[in-house]
Coordinates of C-alpha atoms and ligand atoms in Angstrom, one line a residue:
M1 CA -18.3 -99.6 33.7
M2 CA -18.6 -103.4 34.8
D3 CA -21.0 -103.7 38.2
F4 CA -20.0 -105.9 41.1
S5 CA -23.3 -106.1 42.8
G6 CA -23.5 -110.2 42.0
S7 CA -20.2 -110.1 44.2
L8 CA -22.1 -108.4 47.0
A9 CA -25.0 -110.2 47.0
A10 CA -23.1 -113.2 47.4
V11 CA -21.0 -111.8 49.9
E12 CA -23.3 -110.3 51.6
A13 CA -25.7 -113.4 52.1
G14 CA -22.7 -115.8 52.9
A15 CA -22.1 -112.9 56.3
A16 CA -24.6 -115.3 57.6
Y17 CA -21.6 -118.1 58.3
V18 CA -18.6 -116.0 57.7
A19 CA -17.9 -113.0 60.6
G20 CA -17.7 -109.7 58.8
G21 CA -18.3 -111.9 55.1
V22 CA -14.9 -112.6 54.8
N23 CA -12.0 -114.7 56.1
S24 CA -9.3 -111.9 56.8
G25 CA -9.2 -109.1 57.8
F26 CA -7.3 -107.1 55.0
R27 CA -10.4 -108.4 52.7
T28 CA -12.4 -106.3 54.6
G29 CA -13.8 -102.6 53.2
A30 CA -12.6 -102.8 49.4
R31 CA -14.4 -100.7 47.1
P32 CA -16.8 -101.0 46.3
N33 CA -17.1 -103.8 47.7
P34 CA -15.6 -107.8 48.5
L35 CA -15.7 -109.2 45.4
V36 CA -16.2 -113.5 44.6
F37 CA -14.3 -115.0 42.3
T38 CA -15.4 -118.1 40.6
S39 CA -12.5 -118.6 38.7
A40 CA -8.3 -117.4 37.5
S41 CA -6.5 -118.5 35.3
G42 CA -3.1 -116.8 33.9
C43 CA -3.1 -113.4 34.5
K44 CA -7.4 -113.1 34.5
L45 CA -9.8 -113.4 37.2
V46 CA -13.5 -113.8 36.6
D47 CA -15.9 -112.8 38.9
A48 CA -19.4 -113.8 40.3
D49 CA -20.8 -111.0 38.0
G50 CA -18.5 -113.2 35.1
N51 CA -16.7 -109.7 34.6
V52 CA -13.3 -110.7 33.5
L53 CA -10.0 -109.0 35.2
I54 CA -6.8 -108.7 34.8
D55 CA -5.3 -108.8 37.6
Y56 CA -2.2 -107.5 39.5
F57 CA -3.3 -109.3 42.7
L58 CA -2.1 -112.3 42.4
G59 CA -3.4 -113.4 45.2
M60 CA -1.6 -110.7 47.2
G61 CA 1.9 -111.6 45.0
P62 CA 2.9 -115.4 45.4
M63 CA 1.7 -116.3 41.7
L64 CA 4.6 -115.1 40.0
L65 CA 3.8 -118.0 37.4
G66 CA 0.4 -117.3 37.1
H67 CA -2.8 -118.5 37.9
S68 CA -3.2 -122.1 37.6
P69 CA 0.4 -122.7 36.0
K70 CA 0.2 -126.4 34.5
E71 CA 3.9 -127.3 35.4
V72 CA 2.8 -126.7 38.6
V73 CA -1.1 -127.5 39.2
D74 CA 0.6 -130.7 37.0
A75 CA 3.0 -131.4 40.0
A76 CA 0.4 -130.7 42.8
R77 CA -2.6 -133.4 41.0
R78 CA -0.1 -135.9 40.6
Q79 CA 1.0 -135.9 44.0
L80 CA -2.8 -136.2 45.1
D81 CA -2.7 -139.4 44.4
V82 CA 0.6 -140.0 46.2
S83 CA 0.1 -138.6 49.2
L84 CA -1.7 -135.5 51.5
L85 CA 0.1 -135.2 54.8
V86 CA 2.3 -138.0 55.9
A87 CA 3.1 -136.6 60.0
G88 CA 6.5 -137.0 58.3
Q89 CA 9.7 -136.4 55.5
T90 CA 9.1 -136.7 52.4
Q91 CA 11.7 -136.0 49.7
L92 CA 9.6 -133.6 47.8
E93 CA 10.7 -131.4 51.4
Y94 CA 14.1 -132.1 50.5
D95 CA 14.3 -131.1 47.4
A96 CA 12.7 -128.0 47.7
A97 CA 14.9 -126.9 50.0
R98 CA 18.0 -127.9 48.5
L99 CA 16.9 -125.5 46.1
I100 CA 16.0 -122.6 47.9
T101 CA 19.6 -122.9 49.9
E102 CA 21.1 -122.7 45.6
M103 CA 19.2 -119.9 44.6
V104 CA 18.8 -117.7 48.4
P105 CA 22.3 -116.6 49.0
S106 CA 21.5 -115.8 52.7
A107 CA 19.8 -119.7 52.8
E108 CA 22.3 -122.6 54.5
L109 CA 19.3 -124.5 56.0
V110 CA 15.6 -124.5 56.0
R111 CA 12.5 -125.0 57.6
F112 CA 8.9 -124.9 55.9
S113 CA 5.9 -123.2 57.9
S114 CA 2.7 -122.7 56.7
S115 CA 2.0 -118.7 56.5
G116 CA 4.9 -115.9 56.3
A117 CA 3.2 -114.4 59.8
E118 CA 4.4 -118.0 61.9
A119 CA 8.3 -118.2 60.3
V120 CA 8.3 -114.9 61.9
Q121 CA 7.7 -115.7 65.1
V122 CA 10.4 -118.7 64.7
A123 CA 13.2 -116.1 63.7
F124 CA 12.2 -113.9 66.5
R125 CA 12.5 -117.1 68.8
T126 CA 15.9 -118.0 67.2
A127 CA 17.6 -114.8 67.1
R128 CA 16.4 -114.4 71.1
A129 CA 17.9 -117.9 71.8
A130 CA 20.7 -117.5 70.0
T131 CA 22.1 -114.0 71.5
N132 CA 20.1 -114.9 74.9
R133 CA 19.2 -111.5 74.7
W134 CA 14.9 -110.2 73.9
K135 CA 14.3 -107.1 72.2
I136 CA 13.2 -107.0 68.7
I137 CA 13.2 -103.8 66.4
K138 CA 11.3 -103.8 63.8
F139 CA 10.0 -100.4 61.0
E140 CA 7.3 -98.1 61.0
G141 CA 5.2 -99.6 58.0
H142 CA 6.8 -102.7 57.9
Y143 CA 4.1 -105.2 57.8
H144 CA 5.2 -108.7 59.6
G145 CA 2.6 -110.5 59.6
W146 CA -0.6 -110.2 62.4
F147 CA 0.9 -112.3 65.5
D148 CA 0.5 -109.9 69.1
N149 CA 4.6 -109.2 69.3
V150 CA 4.9 -107.2 66.0
Y151 CA 1.5 -106.3 64.4
W152 CA 2.4 -102.8 65.6
S153 CA 3.3 -99.8 64.4
V154 CA 2.2 -100.9 60.2
A155 CA -0.1 -98.2 59.3
P156 CA 0.0 -95.8 62.4
D157 CA -1.7 -92.7 62.2
P158 CA 1.4 -90.1 63.4
T159 CA -0.4 -88.2 65.3
I160 CA -0.4 -90.3 67.8
A161 CA 3.1 -92.4 67.2
G162 CA 5.0 -89.9 68.9
D163 CA 8.4 -88.6 67.7
A164 CA 9.8 -89.2 64.5
L165 CA 13.1 -90.9 65.0
H166 CA 11.4 -92.4 68.6
P167 CA 8.2 -93.3 67.5
I168 CA 6.0 -94.9 69.7
P169 CA 4.9 -98.4 69.0
V170 CA 0.8 -98.1 68.1
A171 CA -1.4 -101.7 68.2
G172 CA -2.6 -103.2 65.1
T173 CA -5.5 -103.8 67.1
Q174 CA -7.5 -104.3 69.7
G175 CA -7.0 -107.1 72.3
Q176 CA -3.0 -107.2 71.1
E177 CA -1.1 -108.2 74.0
T178 CA 1.7 -105.8 74.9
G179 CA 5.0 -105.0 71.9
E180 CA 7.0 -105.2 75.6
N181 CA 9.5 -106.2 73.5
L182 CA 9.6 -104.3 70.8
V183 CA 11.4 -101.7 69.8
V184 CA 10.4 -99.1 66.9
L185 CA 12.1 -97.1 64.8
P186 CA 12.3 -95.0 61.2
W187 CA 13.5 -97.2 58.3
N188 CA 16.6 -95.9 56.0
N189 CA 17.9 -94.2 59.3
I190 CA 21.6 -96.0 60.6
A191 CA 22.1 -93.9 63.0
V192 CA 18.9 -94.6 64.8
I193 CA 20.2 -98.3 65.0
E194 CA 23.1 -98.0 66.7
E195 CA 21.7 -96.1 69.2
Q196 CA 19.7 -99.1 69.9
L197 CA 22.1 -101.3 69.1
K198 CA 25.0 -99.5 71.8
N199 CA 22.5 -101.0 75.3
G200 CA 23.5 -104.6 73.7
D201 CA 20.1 -105.5 74.7
I202 CA 18.5 -106.5 70.9
A203 CA 18.4 -110.1 69.5
G204 CA 17.7 -109.5 66.0
I205 CA 16.7 -106.3 63.8
I206 CA 13.5 -107.7 61.3
M207 CA 13.1 -105.3 58.4
E208 CA 11.4 -105.3 54.6
P209 CA 14.3 -105.0 52.6
I210 CA 12.5 -103.5 50.8
M211 CA 9.6 -101.6 51.6
F212 CA 6.9 -103.0 49.7
N213 CA 4.2 -102.8 52.7
S214 CA 3.5 -98.6 52.7
G215 CA 4.3 -97.4 49.5
G216 CA 7.1 -98.6 47.7
I217 CA 10.7 -97.1 48.8
L218 CA 14.1 -98.5 48.6
P219 CA 16.8 -98.9 51.4
L220 CA 18.9 -95.9 50.2
P221 CA 21.8 -96.3 49.2
G222 CA 24.6 -98.4 51.8
Y223 CA 21.9 -98.4 54.3
L224 CA 21.8 -102.5 54.1
E225 CA 25.6 -103.0 54.5
Q226 CA 25.6 -100.3 57.0
V227 CA 22.8 -102.4 59.1
R228 CA 24.7 -105.1 58.3
E229 CA 27.8 -104.0 59.3
L230 CA 26.3 -102.9 63.1
C231 CA 24.6 -106.4 63.3
T232 CA 28.4 -108.4 63.1
K233 CA 29.5 -105.8 65.1
Y234 CA 26.6 -105.8 68.1
G235 CA 26.4 -109.6 67.7
T236 CA 22.6 -108.8 66.5
V237 CA 20.5 -111.6 64.3
L238 CA 19.5 -109.3 60.7
I239 CA 16.3 -111.2 59.6
F240 CA 15.1 -109.8 56.3
D241 CA 12.2 -110.5 55.6
E242 CA 11.4 -111.5 52.4
V243 CA 7.7 -113.0 51.9
I244 CA 7.1 -110.7 49.2
T245 CA 10.4 -109.7 47.6
G246 CA 12.1 -113.5 47.9
F247 CA 12.0 -114.9 44.2
R248 CA 10.5 -111.9 43.0
V249 CA 13.1 -109.0 43.1
S250 CA 15.2 -111.9 41.7
V251 CA 15.9 -115.4 41.1
G252 CA 17.6 -114.5 44.9
G253 CA 14.9 -112.2 46.2
A254 CA 16.0 -109.2 47.6
Q255 CA 19.3 -110.0 49.0
G256 CA 20.5 -111.5 45.4
A257 CA 19.7 -108.1 43.9
L258 CA 20.6 -106.2 46.6
G259 CA 23.9 -108.1 47.5
V260 CA 23.5 -107.9 51.2
T261 CA 23.3 -111.3 53.3
P262 CA 20.8 -111.8 56.1
D263 CA 21.5 -114.3 58.7
L264 CA 18.2 -114.7 58.3
T265 CA 15.5 -115.0 55.8
I266 CA 11.7 -115.6 56.3
L267 CA 10.1 -116.4 52.2
G268 CA 6.7 -117.3 51.3
K269 CA 4.4 -116.2 48.8
A270 CA 5.9 -116.5 44.9
L271 CA 8.1 -119.3 47.6
A272 CA 5.0 -121.8 46.4
N273 CA 2.5 -119.7 43.8
G274 CA -0.5 -120.0 45.9
F275 CA -0.4 -122.9 48.1
A276 CA 0.0 -122.3 51.6
V277 CA 4.1 -122.4 51.7
A278 CA 6.9 -120.5 53.5
A279 CA 9.8 -120.4 54.9
I280 CA 12.4 -119.4 57.4
A281 CA 15.9 -120.2 56.1
G282 CA 19.6 -118.9 57.2
K283 CA 22.7 -119.7 58.3
K284 CA 23.5 -123.1 59.9
E285 CA 24.9 -121.7 63.1
F286 CA 21.5 -120.0 63.8
M287 CA 19.5 -122.8 62.4
D288 CA 21.1 -125.0 63.8
L289 CA 19.7 -124.1 66.9
V290 CA 15.7 -124.8 65.5
G291 CA 17.7 -128.0 64.2
S292 CA 18.6 -129.4 67.2
G293 CA 15.6 -128.4 69.1
K294 CA 16.4 -125.6 70.6
V295 CA 13.6 -123.5 69.4
M296 CA 10.7 -125.6 69.1
H297 CA 8.6 -125.1 65.4
G298 CA 6.0 -127.1 65.1
G299 CA 3.3 -127.0 62.5
T300 CA 0.8 -130.2 61.1
Y301 CA 1.0 -128.7 58.2
N302 CA 4.0 -128.0 57.6
T303 CA 5.6 -129.6 54.8
Q304 CA 1.8 -130.6 53.4
S305 CA 2.7 -133.5 50.6
V306 CA 0.6 -131.7 47.3
S307 CA 2.1 -127.7 48.8
M308 CA 5.4 -129.2 48.5
A309 CA 5.6 -131.2 44.9
A310 CA 4.2 -127.6 43.8
T311 CA 7.2 -125.3 46.0
V312 CA 9.5 -127.7 44.2
A313 CA 8.0 -127.1 40.7
T314 CA 7.6 -123.8 41.1
L315 CA 11.2 -123.4 42.4
E316 CA 12.6 -125.5 39.1
L317 CA 10.9 -123.3 37.2
I318 CA 12.4 -120.4 38.6
K319 CA 15.3 -121.5 38.7
T320 CA 15.7 -120.9 35.2
G321 CA 15.5 -117.7 35.5
K322 CA 13.1 -117.7 32.6
P323 CA 10.5 -116.4 34.0
H324 CA 12.5 -113.2 35.4
A325 CA 13.3 -112.6 32.0
T326 CA 9.6 -112.3 30.5
I327 CA 8.8 -110.6 33.4
A328 CA 11.9 -107.9 32.9
S329 CA 10.3 -107.5 29.0
T330 CA 6.2 -107.1 29.7
G331 CA 6.7 -105.1 33.7
S332 CA 9.2 -102.8 32.2
A333 CA 6.8 -102.0 29.5
L334 CA 3.7 -101.8 31.7
M335 CA 6.1 -99.6 33.9
E336 CA 7.2 -97.3 30.8
G337 CA 3.7 -97.5 29.8
L338 CA 2.5 -96.1 32.7
A339 CA 5.1 -93.1 33.2
K340 CA 4.0 -92.2 29.9
E341 CA 0.3 -92.0 30.8
F342 CA 0.8 -90.3 34.0
T343 CA 2.8 -87.5 32.3
N344 CA 1.2 -86.7 29.5
A345 CA -2.1 -86.5 31.3
D346 CA -0.2 -84.2 33.7
V347 CA -0.7 -86.5 37.4
M348 CA 2.5 -86.1 39.3
H349 CA 3.9 -89.7 40.3
E350 CA 6.5 -91.9 41.0
I351 CA 7.3 -95.2 40.1
V352 CA 9.5 -97.3 42.2
G353 CA 10.7 -100.7 42.2
Y354 CA 11.3 -103.9 39.6
P355 CA 9.6 -104.6 36.2
T356 CA 8.5 -108.2 38.7
V357 CA 7.2 -105.6 41.5
F358 CA 6.5 -102.1 42.0
N359 CA 5.3 -99.5 43.4
V360 CA 3.5 -96.4 42.2
R361 CA 2.5 -93.0 44.2
F362 CA 0.9 -89.9 43.2
D363 CA 2.0 -86.1 44.1
L364 CA 5.3 -87.2 46.4
H365 CA 8.9 -88.0 45.0
G366 CA 11.9 -89.5 47.1
P367 CA 10.2 -90.4 50.2
T368 CA 12.6 -92.9 52.7
D369 CA 10.1 -93.6 55.5
Y370 CA 7.3 -94.4 56.6
R371 CA 6.3 -91.4 57.4
S372 CA 7.2 -89.4 54.7
G373 CA 5.7 -92.2 52.3
I374 CA 2.3 -91.0 53.7
K375 CA 2.2 -88.0 52.2
A376 CA 1.7 -89.4 48.9
N377 CA -2.0 -88.9 47.1
R378 CA -3.6 -92.3 48.9
E379 CA -6.5 -90.7 48.1
R380 CA -6.5 -89.6 44.3
Y381 CA -4.1 -93.3 43.9
A382 CA -7.3 -95.2 45.9
N383 CA -10.0 -93.3 43.4
F384 CA -7.6 -94.0 40.4
A385 CA -7.6 -97.8 41.1
F386 CA -11.2 -97.4 41.7
E387 CA -11.2 -96.3 38.2
L388 CA -9.4 -99.3 36.6
L389 CA -11.8 -102.1 38.7
K390 CA -14.6 -100.3 37.0
S391 CA -12.6 -100.6 34.0
G392 CA -11.4 -104.3 34.3
I393 CA -7.8 -103.8 36.1
R394 CA -7.8 -105.0 39.1
I395 CA -4.8 -103.2 41.0
L396 CA -4.2 -102.7 44.6
P397 CA -5.3 -99.6 46.4
R398 CA -2.3 -99.0 48.1
G399 CA -0.2 -99.1 45.0
T400 CA 1.9 -101.8 44.7
W401 CA 1.9 -104.1 41.3
F402 CA 2.4 -107.7 40.9
L403 CA 3.5 -109.0 37.7
S404 CA 3.2 -112.4 36.3
T405 CA 4.9 -114.7 33.6
A406 CA 0.8 -114.5 32.1
H407 CA 0.9 -111.3 31.7
E408 CA 1.5 -111.4 27.7
S409 CA 1.5 -108.3 26.0
I410 CA -1.8 -107.8 24.9
D411 CA -3.1 -107.7 28.7
I412 CA 0.0 -104.6 29.4
D413 CA -1.6 -102.4 26.7
K414 CA -5.0 -103.4 27.5
T415 CA -4.3 -102.3 30.4
L416 CA -2.1 -98.7 29.4
S417 CA -5.2 -98.7 27.4
A418 CA -7.2 -98.4 30.6
V419 CA -5.1 -96.1 32.1
R420 CA -5.6 -94.0 29.5
D421 CA -9.4 -93.2 29.6
V422 CA -9.5 -93.2 33.5
L423 CA -6.4 -90.8 33.3
K424 CA -8.6 -88.7 30.0
A425 CA -11.8 -88.9 32.2
G426 CA -9.5 -87.3 35.8
I427 CA -9.1 -88.7 39.0
Ligands
LIG501 C1 6.9 -109.0 54.0 C2 5.5 -110.1 54.9 N1 6.0 -110.6 55.8 C3 4.9 -110.9 56.7 C4 3.5 -111.5 55.1 C5 2.6 -112.6 56.7 O1 2.8 -112.7 55.5 P1 1.6 -114.5 55.3 O2 0.3 -113.7 55.1 O3 1.8 -116.0 54.6 O4 1.1 -115.2 57.7 C6 3.0 -110.7 54.9 C7 1.9 -111.4 53.8 O5 1.8 -110.2 53.1 C8 4.3 -109.7 53.6 O6 4.1 -108.4 53.2

């Protein structure tokens, strides 16, 4: 069993300088304590205790090509000697944007930001400017960044969130401004959307086209198509937040895999394999509002040269289709192996998603939205994740598994063997 006391000591010492010892609220409260890493390479992390962990966090999703893939690192390293930040354009950003338009169905034009949360803000402004309306619909359990106007009802307590069909928006943090222009709805229910759109005051609808932030839930057959039709009918801008699914679920993201094209798309994470790059991409008629300057979008670090070099290198690799083909085989083997281990151990389970990103839950089948999804046995799953961590396998306690091209068969076998041992000991 691995020991994490070196990490604990470093976090406690670091807390003299860093508030809470961590630099994201989502890193607080990790079991047994937040970890401190000394290096990362391929699919492995090394922590302050010298533990080598097989990593399925992958930086919360970005590292589709694994930690520090040679092609991306080489491109970034070369760019370090050329330019860092020019407060102007480089050819790299045009190349990166062109690659996005070649892969993502809705992407006719692109703008880059440094984080997904920022890119979401551009989408909201654009939707409002395009429609001259103010309200945005978001769904319970979906996460679109931590900013005041959208960090609502991401993980609400259902006992205070009211009626399931007409939820009361629940703030995600103290100190948050009102979400007066936000309408929160249950996902995968077409009737509640139409009821809202009929009022004629909805500028945009934002959703994770596959819900990965609160348990993996796929859109019901026909749901995305119907939302698309309704948005077109009522003149509402459809925004897919593909920060997790983009370039991961398929080369063309969830929209490529599921065949429904939104008006605007938010991209991040796998877009730059670990560099701080996000983007909003979309149809020309909407992106022209940004291009003309009618909708303001700024940022000192937008298209920072090294990040753009990494983005081009990442996208060129993804575009070949080879990373997805590789993970199709290792990821499927992992999904099948996990199902077998759970079945053998009599653990009721459900695995939902794709070889590149999937979700595992215990003791529940077939949830369709946030409220039904949280009936899964999340405590049991978190215990399972903790036991696996002690065996050298780092998985998200919430159920998501991210795969990379760096996970080889031997890593999958080691993972399954650790799963077997943990299940045998009982969870
Ligand atoms: C679906 C989704 N949207 C937006 C964001 C915010 O992106 P960032 O953390 O880059 O601001 C995230 C982050 O996890 C996400 O999962």
